[in-house]
């Protein structure tokens, strides 16, 4: 990318975007009113570099990350803007209006929103045809997926340019063709999260037991084949049709609470927080991030050796970085 990238909002997600762009040799300008933004950026970049070491990636040229005092200073002349402000339309929309007023008219503005439809973000911004959602997954410097979503006013060209930018930084952009709240990944995750909250609420399992069920079991399958390919195999020689016919009726059994949501009482929040402290409280945040990153990197390298799934994206990343 010839021009710098602007990151507006540098919390969990914005700081990791900054690291991913910089590690691909792209200069980044960041703006965020938080007083400790420099510290967060430094710590996240350090974790990103460590994660890349686990991946065996060598960075030939690292871009710069500079913090500037205003949205205008960040986005003036930017080649791509990644808005990563809090998940609240009342906060995001004025920020997007300010970005659109200050950056070149052709610059793609991408929102990292986890679920707000781009059509709800674009009506009041200048040149709304260049606004897309570019929804990443945490940690952005390590996980390749980004969901790209256009709104009613978005130009196809903006979607294509966003997809090209993300490919340039070794991501796997998936175009969410039909605009829908929460897109694809978070719709699936919300369903699992809802059921997990019920299981804790009803005293069926602790946070650790639920995590064990995932990481010792179907989580390992999901990382390499997802859902449908896994279930195809589960259907045995009868394949997918047999699988659906065998397990389809369970959907009518009481195997799931579906759209019911447990009330997030203070008691339930405390129960989950206490169980989580018991499970993981002996690690601080950055340490947990490093454990996660080393494990994800190991999985990615194993998939690369098998030339499969997200390992293919890592292989392309290695070739891209030379
Ligand atoms: N946390 C995740 O796992 C995750 C994953 C994917 C997408 N997202 C999305 O990314 C976005 C950011 O989420 P997060 O988890 O990084 O939140 P966060 O609270 O960690 O970070 C938000 C940052 O925005 C800053 N901010 C507030 N007002 C601002 C302004 N006027 N200008 C610039 N910066 C401002 C805050 O100081 C903060 O540092 C949200 O839209 C969220 O839905 C989050």
mmCIF file of C-alpha atoms and ligand atoms in Angstrom:
data_model
loop_
_atom_site.group_PDB
_atom_site.id
_atom_site.type_symbol
_atom_site.label_atom_id
_atom_site.label_comp_id
_atom_site.label_asym_id
_atom_site.label_seq_id
_atom_site.Cartn_x
_atom_site.Cartn_y
_atom_site.Cartn_z
ATOM 1 C CA UNK A 1 0.000 0.000 0.000
ATOM 2 C CA UNK A 2 1.469 3.329 -1.047
ATOM 3 C CA UNK A 3 -0.290 5.489 1.503
ATOM 4 C CA UNK A 4 -0.561 5.122 5.248
ATOM 5 C CA UNK A 5 -3.456 3.402 7.012
ATOM 6 C CA UNK A 6 -5.434 5.267 9.691
ATOM 7 C CA UNK A 7 -6.750 3.465 12.782
ATOM 8 C CA UNK A 8 -9.432 5.347 14.714
ATOM 9 C CA UNK A 9 -9.837 3.755 18.149
ATOM 10 C CA UNK A 10 -6.957 1.650 19.440
ATOM 11 C CA UNK A 11 -8.344 -0.634 22.131
ATOM 12 C CA UNK A 12 -8.236 -4.420 21.847
ATOM 13 C CA UNK A 13 -9.000 -4.449 18.126
ATOM 14 C CA UNK A 14 -7.529 -1.173 16.808
ATOM 15 C CA UNK A 15 -4.138 -1.824 18.426
ATOM 16 C CA UNK A 16 -3.994 -5.290 16.872
ATOM 17 C CA UNK A 17 -4.965 -3.896 13.442
ATOM 18 C CA UNK A 18 -2.082 -1.425 13.827
ATOM 19 C CA UNK A 19 0.298 -4.305 14.555
ATOM 20 C CA UNK A 20 -0.896 -6.375 11.553
ATOM 21 C CA UNK A 21 -0.518 -3.473 9.112
ATOM 22 C CA UNK A 22 2.878 -2.427 10.531
ATOM 23 C CA UNK A 23 4.257 -5.982 10.430
ATOM 24 C CA UNK A 24 3.381 -5.990 6.715
ATOM 25 C CA UNK A 25 5.547 -2.895 6.218
ATOM 26 C CA UNK A 26 2.691 -0.380 6.121
ATOM 27 C CA UNK A 27 2.881 2.905 8.063
ATOM 28 C CA UNK A 28 -0.002 3.481 10.471
ATOM 29 C CA UNK A 29 -1.417 6.615 12.089
ATOM 30 C CA UNK A 30 -3.535 6.038 15.167
ATOM 31 C CA UNK A 31 -5.892 8.296 17.059
ATOM 32 C CA UNK A 32 -7.551 7.467 20.372
ATOM 33 C CA UNK A 33 -8.302 9.798 23.300
ATOM 34 C CA UNK A 34 -7.293 7.174 25.902
ATOM 35 C CA UNK A 35 -4.343 8.462 27.969
ATOM 36 C CA UNK A 36 -2.484 5.130 27.823
ATOM 37 C CA UNK A 37 -2.836 4.487 24.080
ATOM 38 C CA UNK A 38 0.973 4.434 23.493
ATOM 39 C CA UNK A 39 1.462 1.775 26.194
ATOM 40 C CA UNK A 40 -1.342 -0.413 24.788
ATOM 41 C CA UNK A 41 0.056 -0.118 21.256
ATOM 42 C CA UNK A 42 3.577 -1.028 22.461
ATOM 43 C CA UNK A 43 2.379 -4.036 24.454
ATOM 44 C CA UNK A 44 0.156 -5.366 21.683
ATOM 45 C CA UNK A 45 2.894 -4.882 19.072
ATOM 46 C CA UNK A 46 5.313 -6.793 21.326
ATOM 47 C CA UNK A 47 2.810 -9.664 21.590
ATOM 48 C CA UNK A 48 2.234 -9.566 17.826
ATOM 49 C CA UNK A 49 5.989 -9.777 17.127
ATOM 50 C CA UNK A 50 6.230 -12.741 19.535
ATOM 51 C CA UNK A 51 3.291 -14.435 17.794
ATOM 52 C CA UNK A 52 4.975 -13.976 14.418
ATOM 53 C CA UNK A 53 8.147 -15.536 15.822
ATOM 54 C CA UNK A 54 6.045 -18.587 16.734
ATOM 55 C CA UNK A 55 4.805 -18.611 13.144
ATOM 56 C CA UNK A 56 8.410 -18.495 11.922
ATOM 57 C CA UNK A 57 7.709 -15.302 9.974
ATOM 58 C CA UNK A 58 10.526 -12.858 9.352
ATOM 59 C CA UNK A 59 9.608 -9.194 8.936
ATOM 60 C CA UNK A 60 11.822 -7.567 6.343
ATOM 61 C CA UNK A 61 10.558 -4.050 6.927
ATOM 62 C CA UNK A 62 8.258 -2.939 9.734
ATOM 63 C CA UNK A 63 5.996 0.065 9.154
ATOM 64 C CA UNK A 64 5.847 2.862 11.719
ATOM 65 C CA UNK A 65 2.964 3.335 14.167
ATOM 66 C CA UNK A 66 2.468 6.971 15.173
ATOM 67 C CA UNK A 67 -0.155 8.376 17.508
ATOM 68 C CA UNK A 68 -1.734 11.646 16.425
ATOM 69 C CA UNK A 69 -4.083 13.966 18.288
ATOM 70 C CA UNK A 70 -7.147 14.085 16.048
ATOM 71 C CA UNK A 71 -9.180 12.105 13.553
ATOM 72 C CA UNK A 72 -8.335 14.735 10.930
ATOM 73 C CA UNK A 73 -4.570 14.261 11.427
ATOM 74 C CA UNK A 74 -4.933 10.485 11.296
ATOM 75 C CA UNK A 75 -7.029 10.201 8.135
ATOM 76 C CA UNK A 76 -5.688 13.068 5.962
ATOM 77 C CA UNK A 77 -4.147 11.382 2.914
ATOM 78 C CA UNK A 78 -4.868 7.858 4.218
ATOM 79 C CA UNK A 79 -5.151 4.967 1.757
ATOM 80 C CA UNK A 80 -7.474 2.994 4.051
ATOM 81 C CA UNK A 81 -9.223 3.861 7.314
ATOM 82 C CA UNK A 82 -10.120 1.234 9.899
ATOM 83 C CA UNK A 83 -12.589 2.551 12.474
ATOM 84 C CA UNK A 84 -12.326 0.524 15.690
ATOM 85 C CA UNK A 85 -14.218 2.661 18.215
ATOM 86 C CA UNK A 86 -16.621 1.287 20.874
ATOM 87 C CA UNK A 87 -19.591 -0.815 19.696
ATOM 88 C CA UNK A 88 -22.213 1.900 20.070
ATOM 89 C CA UNK A 89 -23.845 3.623 17.077
ATOM 90 C CA UNK A 90 -24.136 6.879 19.049
ATOM 91 C CA UNK A 91 -20.336 6.882 19.377
ATOM 92 C CA UNK A 92 -19.441 5.362 16.009
ATOM 93 C CA UNK A 93 -21.623 7.479 13.718
ATOM 94 C CA UNK A 94 -20.156 10.916 14.670
ATOM 95 C CA UNK A 95 -16.669 9.376 14.404
ATOM 96 C CA UNK A 96 -17.445 8.013 10.924
ATOM 97 C CA UNK A 97 -18.874 11.411 9.911
ATOM 98 C CA UNK A 98 -15.632 13.101 11.016
ATOM 99 C CA UNK A 99 -13.514 10.498 9.208
ATOM 100 C CA UNK A 100 -15.503 10.866 5.981
ATOM 101 C CA UNK A 101 -15.283 14.663 6.103
ATOM 102 C CA UNK A 102 -11.494 14.616 6.506
ATOM 103 C CA UNK A 103 -10.143 11.784 4.344
ATOM 104 C CA UNK A 104 -9.795 11.659 0.540
ATOM 105 C CA UNK A 105 -13.169 10.928 -1.151
ATOM 106 C CA UNK A 106 -11.893 7.717 -2.732
ATOM 107 C CA UNK A 107 -10.494 6.265 0.503
ATOM 108 C CA UNK A 108 -12.300 3.162 1.757
ATOM 109 C CA UNK A 109 -13.596 3.553 5.296
ATOM 110 C CA UNK A 110 -14.000 0.218 7.054
ATOM 111 C CA UNK A 111 -15.723 -0.266 10.386
ATOM 112 C CA UNK A 112 -14.599 -3.110 12.662
ATOM 113 C CA UNK A 113 -18.119 -3.376 14.108
ATOM 114 C CA UNK A 114 -19.018 -6.852 15.354
ATOM 115 C CA UNK A 115 -22.598 -6.681 14.187
ATOM 116 C CA UNK A 116 -23.998 -3.264 13.252
ATOM 117 C CA UNK A 117 -25.198 -3.223 9.648
ATOM 118 C CA UNK A 118 -23.223 -0.841 7.420
ATOM 119 C CA UNK A 119 -26.529 0.591 6.132
ATOM 120 C CA UNK A 120 -27.126 1.874 9.671
ATOM 121 C CA UNK A 121 -23.722 3.572 9.759
ATOM 122 C CA UNK A 122 -23.596 5.251 6.353
ATOM 123 C CA UNK A 123 -26.652 7.520 5.843
ATOM 124 C CA UNK A 124 -25.054 10.691 7.277
ATOM 125 C CA UNK A 125 -21.470 10.379 6.033
ATOM 126 C CA UNK A 126 -19.915 12.073 2.985
ATOM 127 C CA UNK A 127 -19.530 9.735 -0.003
ATOM 128 C CA UNK A 128 -21.235 6.776 1.725
ATOM 129 C CA UNK A 129 -20.428 4.489 -1.238
ATOM 130 C CA UNK A 130 -16.941 3.884 0.235
ATOM 131 C CA UNK A 131 -18.121 2.661 3.660
ATOM 132 C CA UNK A 132 -17.884 -1.059 4.373
ATOM 133 C CA UNK A 133 -17.716 -3.248 7.425
ATOM 134 C CA UNK A 134 -14.396 -5.077 7.812
ATOM 135 C CA UNK A 135 -15.091 -7.315 10.809
ATOM 136 C CA UNK A 136 -11.935 -9.042 12.131
ATOM 137 C CA UNK A 137 -11.420 -11.641 14.828
ATOM 138 C CA UNK A 138 -9.294 -11.238 17.922
ATOM 139 C CA UNK A 139 -6.239 -11.368 17.807
ATOM 140 C CA UNK A 140 -6.294 -9.481 14.526
ATOM 141 C CA UNK A 141 -2.509 -9.851 14.021
ATOM 142 C CA UNK A 142 -2.846 -13.646 14.038
ATOM 143 C CA UNK A 143 -6.309 -14.762 12.854
ATOM 144 C CA UNK A 144 -6.717 -14.326 9.101
ATOM 145 C CA UNK A 145 -10.509 -14.007 8.819
ATOM 146 C CA UNK A 146 -12.166 -10.672 8.056
ATOM 147 C CA UNK A 147 -15.839 -10.435 7.069
ATOM 148 C CA UNK A 148 -16.441 -7.708 4.486
ATOM 149 C CA UNK A 149 -19.988 -6.345 4.323
ATOM 150 C CA UNK A 150 -21.468 -3.593 2.172
ATOM 151 C CA UNK A 151 -24.574 -1.550 2.958
ATOM 152 C CA UNK A 152 -27.327 -0.373 0.628
ATOM 153 C CA UNK A 153 -25.247 2.646 -0.432
ATOM 154 C CA UNK A 154 -21.894 0.821 -0.684
ATOM 155 C CA UNK A 155 -20.256 0.663 -4.131
ATOM 156 C CA UNK A 156 -19.094 -2.793 -5.268
ATOM 157 C CA UNK A 157 -15.722 -1.201 -5.979
ATOM 158 C CA UNK A 158 -15.307 -0.304 -2.289
ATOM 159 C CA UNK A 159 -15.973 -3.914 -1.275
ATOM 160 C CA UNK A 160 -13.408 -5.107 -3.829
ATOM 161 C CA UNK A 161 -10.827 -2.551 -2.671
ATOM 162 C CA UNK A 162 -11.313 -3.503 0.968
ATOM 163 C CA UNK A 163 -10.921 -7.203 0.046
ATOM 164 C CA UNK A 164 -7.694 -6.359 -1.829
ATOM 165 C CA UNK A 165 -6.308 -4.362 1.122
ATOM 166 C CA UNK A 166 -6.996 -7.227 3.521
ATOM 167 C CA UNK A 167 -5.433 -9.749 1.134
ATOM 168 C CA UNK A 168 -2.336 -7.533 1.021
ATOM 169 C CA UNK A 169 -1.971 -7.996 4.788
ATOM 170 C CA UNK A 170 -2.367 -11.784 4.483
ATOM 171 C CA UNK A 171 -5.975 -12.048 5.611
ATOM 172 C CA UNK A 172 -8.783 -14.250 4.326
ATOM 173 C CA UNK A 173 -11.542 -11.783 3.399
ATOM 174 C CA UNK A 174 -14.987 -13.348 3.192
ATOM 175 C CA UNK A 175 -17.598 -11.228 1.442
ATOM 176 C CA UNK A 176 -20.860 -11.412 3.392
ATOM 177 C CA UNK A 177 -23.097 -11.033 0.352
ATOM 178 C CA UNK A 178 -26.375 -10.485 2.203
ATOM 179 C CA UNK A 179 -26.348 -7.710 4.771
ATOM 180 C CA UNK A 180 -27.477 -9.133 8.105
ATOM 181 C CA UNK A 181 -27.022 -8.095 11.757
ATOM 182 C CA UNK A 182 -23.935 -9.744 13.337
ATOM 183 C CA UNK A 183 -22.860 -11.107 9.915
ATOM 184 C CA UNK A 184 -21.882 -14.812 9.856
ATOM 185 C CA UNK A 185 -19.352 -15.533 12.599
ATOM 186 C CA UNK A 186 -21.012 -13.632 15.407
ATOM 187 C CA UNK A 187 -24.414 -15.145 14.637
ATOM 188 C CA UNK A 188 -22.887 -18.581 15.166
ATOM 189 C CA UNK A 189 -20.939 -17.483 18.235
ATOM 190 C CA UNK A 190 -23.993 -15.828 19.801
ATOM 191 C CA UNK A 191 -25.883 -19.134 19.612
ATOM 192 C CA UNK A 192 -23.069 -21.017 21.367
ATOM 193 C CA UNK A 193 -22.588 -18.193 23.912
ATOM 194 C CA UNK A 194 -26.313 -18.165 24.740
ATOM 195 C CA UNK A 195 -26.327 -21.910 25.417
ATOM 196 C CA UNK A 196 -23.131 -21.627 27.522
ATOM 197 C CA UNK A 197 -24.746 -18.896 29.644
ATOM 198 C CA UNK A 198 -27.754 -21.170 30.202
ATOM 199 C CA UNK A 199 -25.519 -24.065 31.265
ATOM 200 C CA UNK A 200 -23.816 -21.889 33.913
ATOM 201 C CA UNK A 201 -27.081 -20.221 34.937
ATOM 202 C CA UNK A 202 -28.768 -23.591 35.449
ATOM 203 C CA UNK A 203 -25.796 -24.996 37.398
ATOM 204 C CA UNK A 204 -25.152 -27.677 34.762
ATOM 205 C CA UNK A 205 -21.483 -26.828 34.202
ATOM 206 C CA UNK A 206 -18.772 -24.375 35.252
ATOM 207 C CA UNK A 207 -16.936 -22.069 32.853
ATOM 208 C CA UNK A 208 -13.956 -24.454 32.950
ATOM 209 C CA UNK A 209 -16.041 -27.545 32.219
ATOM 210 C CA UNK A 210 -17.651 -25.828 29.244
ATOM 211 C CA UNK A 211 -14.248 -24.705 27.935
ATOM 212 C CA UNK A 212 -12.937 -28.274 28.354
ATOM 213 C CA UNK A 213 -15.841 -29.667 26.341
ATOM 214 C CA UNK A 214 -14.908 -27.287 23.528
ATOM 215 C CA UNK A 215 -11.107 -27.493 23.552
ATOM 216 C CA UNK A 216 -10.801 -31.264 24.059
ATOM 217 C CA UNK A 217 -13.524 -31.982 21.532
ATOM 218 C CA UNK A 218 -15.321 -30.169 18.781
ATOM 219 C CA UNK A 219 -13.097 -27.064 18.978
ATOM 220 C CA UNK A 220 -10.260 -29.105 17.495
ATOM 221 C CA UNK A 221 -12.508 -30.178 14.636
ATOM 222 C CA UNK A 222 -13.804 -26.664 14.003
ATOM 223 C CA UNK A 223 -10.283 -25.212 13.638
ATOM 224 C CA UNK A 224 -9.551 -27.383 10.659
ATOM 225 C CA UNK A 225 -12.863 -28.260 8.974
ATOM 226 C CA UNK A 226 -15.566 -26.028 10.331
ATOM 227 C CA UNK A 227 -19.086 -27.365 10.723
ATOM 228 C CA UNK A 228 -20.452 -28.793 7.483
ATOM 229 C CA UNK A 229 -17.361 -30.701 6.366
ATOM 230 C CA UNK A 230 -17.098 -32.181 9.873
ATOM 231 C CA UNK A 231 -20.724 -33.302 9.863
ATOM 232 C CA UNK A 232 -20.359 -34.758 6.374
ATOM 233 C CA UNK A 233 -17.796 -37.156 7.838
ATOM 234 C CA UNK A 234 -20.024 -37.764 10.882
ATOM 235 C CA UNK A 235 -22.662 -39.063 8.465
ATOM 236 C CA UNK A 236 -20.371 -41.983 7.656
ATOM 237 C CA UNK A 237 -20.724 -43.622 4.283
ATOM 238 C CA UNK A 238 -24.230 -42.181 3.999
ATOM 239 C CA UNK A 239 -22.678 -38.696 3.947
ATOM 240 C CA UNK A 240 -24.393 -35.406 4.612
ATOM 241 C CA UNK A 241 -27.931 -36.483 3.743
ATOM 242 C CA UNK A 242 -27.698 -39.424 6.176
ATOM 243 C CA UNK A 243 -26.306 -37.138 8.889
ATOM 244 C CA UNK A 244 -29.203 -34.702 8.538
ATOM 245 C CA UNK A 245 -31.819 -37.464 8.468
ATOM 246 C CA UNK A 246 -30.310 -39.109 11.581
ATOM 247 C CA UNK A 247 -29.793 -36.000 13.723
ATOM 248 C CA UNK A 248 -32.394 -33.700 12.173
ATOM 249 C CA UNK A 249 -35.180 -34.786 14.550
ATOM 250 C CA UNK A 250 -32.997 -33.728 17.542
ATOM 251 C CA UNK A 251 -33.613 -30.143 16.499
ATOM 252 C CA UNK A 252 -37.198 -30.690 17.682
ATOM 253 C CA UNK A 253 -36.080 -32.305 20.957
ATOM 254 C CA UNK A 254 -35.213 -30.175 24.006
ATOM 255 C CA UNK A 255 -31.508 -30.094 23.093
ATOM 256 C CA UNK A 256 -31.324 -26.365 22.910
ATOM 257 C CA UNK A 257 -32.952 -23.298 24.402
ATOM 258 C CA UNK A 258 -32.598 -21.579 21.034
ATOM 259 C CA UNK A 259 -33.463 -17.889 21.218
ATOM 260 C CA UNK A 260 -34.315 -17.725 24.922
ATOM 261 C CA UNK A 261 -31.681 -15.670 26.712
ATOM 262 C CA UNK A 262 -30.925 -16.013 30.436
ATOM 263 C CA UNK A 263 -31.432 -12.808 32.369
ATOM 264 C CA UNK A 264 -27.996 -11.356 33.095
ATOM 265 C CA UNK A 265 -28.675 -10.802 36.779
ATOM 266 C CA UNK A 266 -25.864 -9.455 38.958
ATOM 267 C CA UNK A 267 -25.790 -12.920 40.563
ATOM 268 C CA UNK A 268 -25.180 -14.655 37.211
ATOM 269 C CA UNK A 269 -22.514 -12.111 36.231
ATOM 270 C CA UNK A 270 -20.764 -12.665 39.587
ATOM 271 C CA UNK A 271 -20.994 -16.466 39.279
ATOM 272 C CA UNK A 272 -19.390 -16.402 35.844
ATOM 273 C CA UNK A 273 -16.741 -13.873 36.888
ATOM 274 C CA UNK A 274 -15.820 -15.913 40.003
ATOM 275 C CA UNK A 275 -15.634 -19.179 38.056
ATOM 276 C CA UNK A 276 -13.527 -17.467 35.427
ATOM 277 C CA UNK A 277 -11.154 -16.076 38.114
ATOM 278 C CA UNK A 278 -10.807 -19.561 39.564
ATOM 279 C CA UNK A 279 -10.117 -20.978 36.109
ATOM 280 C CA UNK A 280 -7.738 -18.332 34.728
ATOM 281 C CA UNK A 281 -7.089 -15.662 37.373
ATOM 282 C CA UNK A 282 -3.502 -16.863 37.939
ATOM 283 C CA UNK A 283 -2.549 -15.454 34.496
ATOM 284 C CA UNK A 284 -2.570 -11.719 33.764
ATOM 285 C CA UNK A 285 -4.129 -10.463 30.522
ATOM 286 C CA UNK A 286 -0.964 -10.149 28.406
ATOM 287 C CA UNK A 287 0.244 -13.549 29.637
ATOM 288 C CA UNK A 288 -3.066 -15.170 28.636
ATOM 289 C CA UNK A 289 -2.777 -13.471 25.240
ATOM 290 C CA UNK A 290 0.726 -14.920 24.779
ATOM 291 C CA UNK A 291 -0.444 -18.437 25.716
ATOM 292 C CA UNK A 292 -3.348 -18.120 23.275
ATOM 293 C CA UNK A 293 -1.078 -16.771 20.532
ATOM 294 C CA UNK A 294 1.518 -19.536 20.906
ATOM 295 C CA UNK A 295 -1.239 -22.165 20.713
ATOM 296 C CA UNK A 296 -2.950 -20.569 17.697
ATOM 297 C CA UNK A 297 0.421 -20.221 15.956
ATOM 298 C CA UNK A 298 1.152 -23.912 16.567
ATOM 299 C CA UNK A 299 -2.224 -24.882 15.092
ATOM 300 C CA UNK A 300 -1.651 -22.638 12.070
ATOM 301 C CA UNK A 301 1.789 -24.140 11.458
ATOM 302 C CA UNK A 302 0.393 -27.662 11.683
ATOM 303 C CA UNK A 303 -2.314 -26.725 9.173
ATOM 304 C CA UNK A 304 0.337 -25.135 6.922
ATOM 305 C CA UNK A 305 2.319 -28.394 6.948
ATOM 306 C CA UNK A 306 -0.880 -30.164 5.840
ATOM 307 C CA UNK A 307 -1.607 -27.460 3.211
ATOM 308 C CA UNK A 308 -5.099 -27.072 4.652
ATOM 309 C CA UNK A 309 -7.565 -24.363 5.729
ATOM 310 C CA UNK A 310 -6.076 -21.344 7.468
ATOM 311 C CA UNK A 311 -2.616 -22.945 7.027
ATOM 312 C CA UNK A 312 -2.862 -22.054 3.333
ATOM 313 C CA UNK A 313 -3.252 -18.373 4.236
ATOM 314 C CA UNK A 314 -0.124 -18.650 6.406
ATOM 315 C CA UNK A 315 1.762 -20.225 3.506
ATOM 316 C CA UNK A 316 0.772 -17.316 1.245
ATOM 317 C CA UNK A 317 1.763 -14.872 4.004
ATOM 318 C CA UNK A 318 5.216 -16.472 4.227
ATOM 319 C CA UNK A 319 5.619 -16.170 0.449
ATOM 320 C CA UNK A 320 4.368 -12.558 0.493
ATOM 321 C CA UNK A 321 6.850 -11.517 3.193
ATOM 322 C CA UNK A 322 9.632 -13.218 1.238
HETATM 323 N N1 LIG B 1 -13.041 -7.266 21.193
HETATM 324 C C1 LIG B 1 -13.313 -8.105 20.210
HETATM 325 O O1 LIG B 1 -13.142 -9.322 20.346
HETATM 326 C C2 LIG B 1 -13.822 -7.596 18.885
HETATM 327 C C3 LIG B 1 -13.720 -8.453 17.765
HETATM 328 C C4 LIG B 1 -14.101 -7.971 16.511
HETATM 329 C C5 LIG B 1 -14.590 -6.692 16.385
HETATM 330 N N2 LIG B 1 -14.699 -5.888 17.485
HETATM 331 C C6 LIG B 1 -15.228 -4.533 17.278
HETATM 332 O O2 LIG B 1 -14.134 -3.628 17.264
HETATM 333 C C7 LIG B 1 -14.572 -2.355 17.774
HETATM 334 C C8 LIG B 1 -13.677 -1.968 18.940
HETATM 335 O O3 LIG B 1 -13.835 -2.941 19.953
HETATM 336 P P1 LIG B 1 -12.720 -3.163 21.086
HETATM 337 O O4 LIG B 1 -12.998 -4.485 21.683
HETATM 338 O O5 LIG B 1 -11.365 -2.854 20.539
HETATM 339 O O6 LIG B 1 -13.149 -2.021 22.121
HETATM 340 P P2 LIG B 1 -12.227 -1.258 23.173
HETATM 341 O O7 LIG B 1 -13.137 -0.689 24.185
HETATM 342 O O8 LIG B 1 -11.106 -2.141 23.618
HETATM 343 O O9 LIG B 1 -11.580 -0.079 22.297
HETATM 344 C C9 LIG B 1 -12.301 1.029 21.824
HETATM 345 C C10 LIG B 1 -11.337 2.196 21.771
HETATM 346 O O10 LIG B 1 -11.969 3.303 21.136
HETATM 347 C C11 LIG B 1 -11.487 4.466 21.771
HETATM 348 N N3 LIG B 1 -12.343 5.609 21.492
HETATM 349 C C12 LIG B 1 -13.447 6.038 22.157
HETATM 350 N N4 LIG B 1 -13.901 7.184 21.597
HETATM 351 C C13 LIG B 1 -13.067 7.481 20.553
HETATM 352 C C14 LIG B 1 -12.988 8.536 19.605
HETATM 353 N N5 LIG B 1 -13.890 9.542 19.617
HETATM 354 N N6 LIG B 1 -12.004 8.533 18.678
HETATM 355 C C15 LIG B 1 -11.087 7.525 18.661
HETATM 356 N N7 LIG B 1 -11.104 6.497 19.544
HETATM 357 C C16 LIG B 1 -12.083 6.473 20.474
HETATM 358 C C17 LIG B 1 -11.424 4.091 23.252
HETATM 359 O O11 LIG B 1 -10.553 4.963 23.968
HETATM 360 C C18 LIG B 1 -10.882 2.665 23.168
HETATM 361 O O12 LIG B 1 -9.460 2.624 23.238
HETATM 362 C C19 LIG B 1 -16.035 -2.536 18.144
HETATM 363 O O13 LIG B 1 -16.834 -2.106 17.079
HETATM 364 C C20 LIG B 1 -16.161 -4.033 18.348
HETATM 365 O O14 LIG B 1 -17.464 -4.514 18.138
HETATM 366 C C21 LIG B 1 -14.313 -6.305 18.725
#
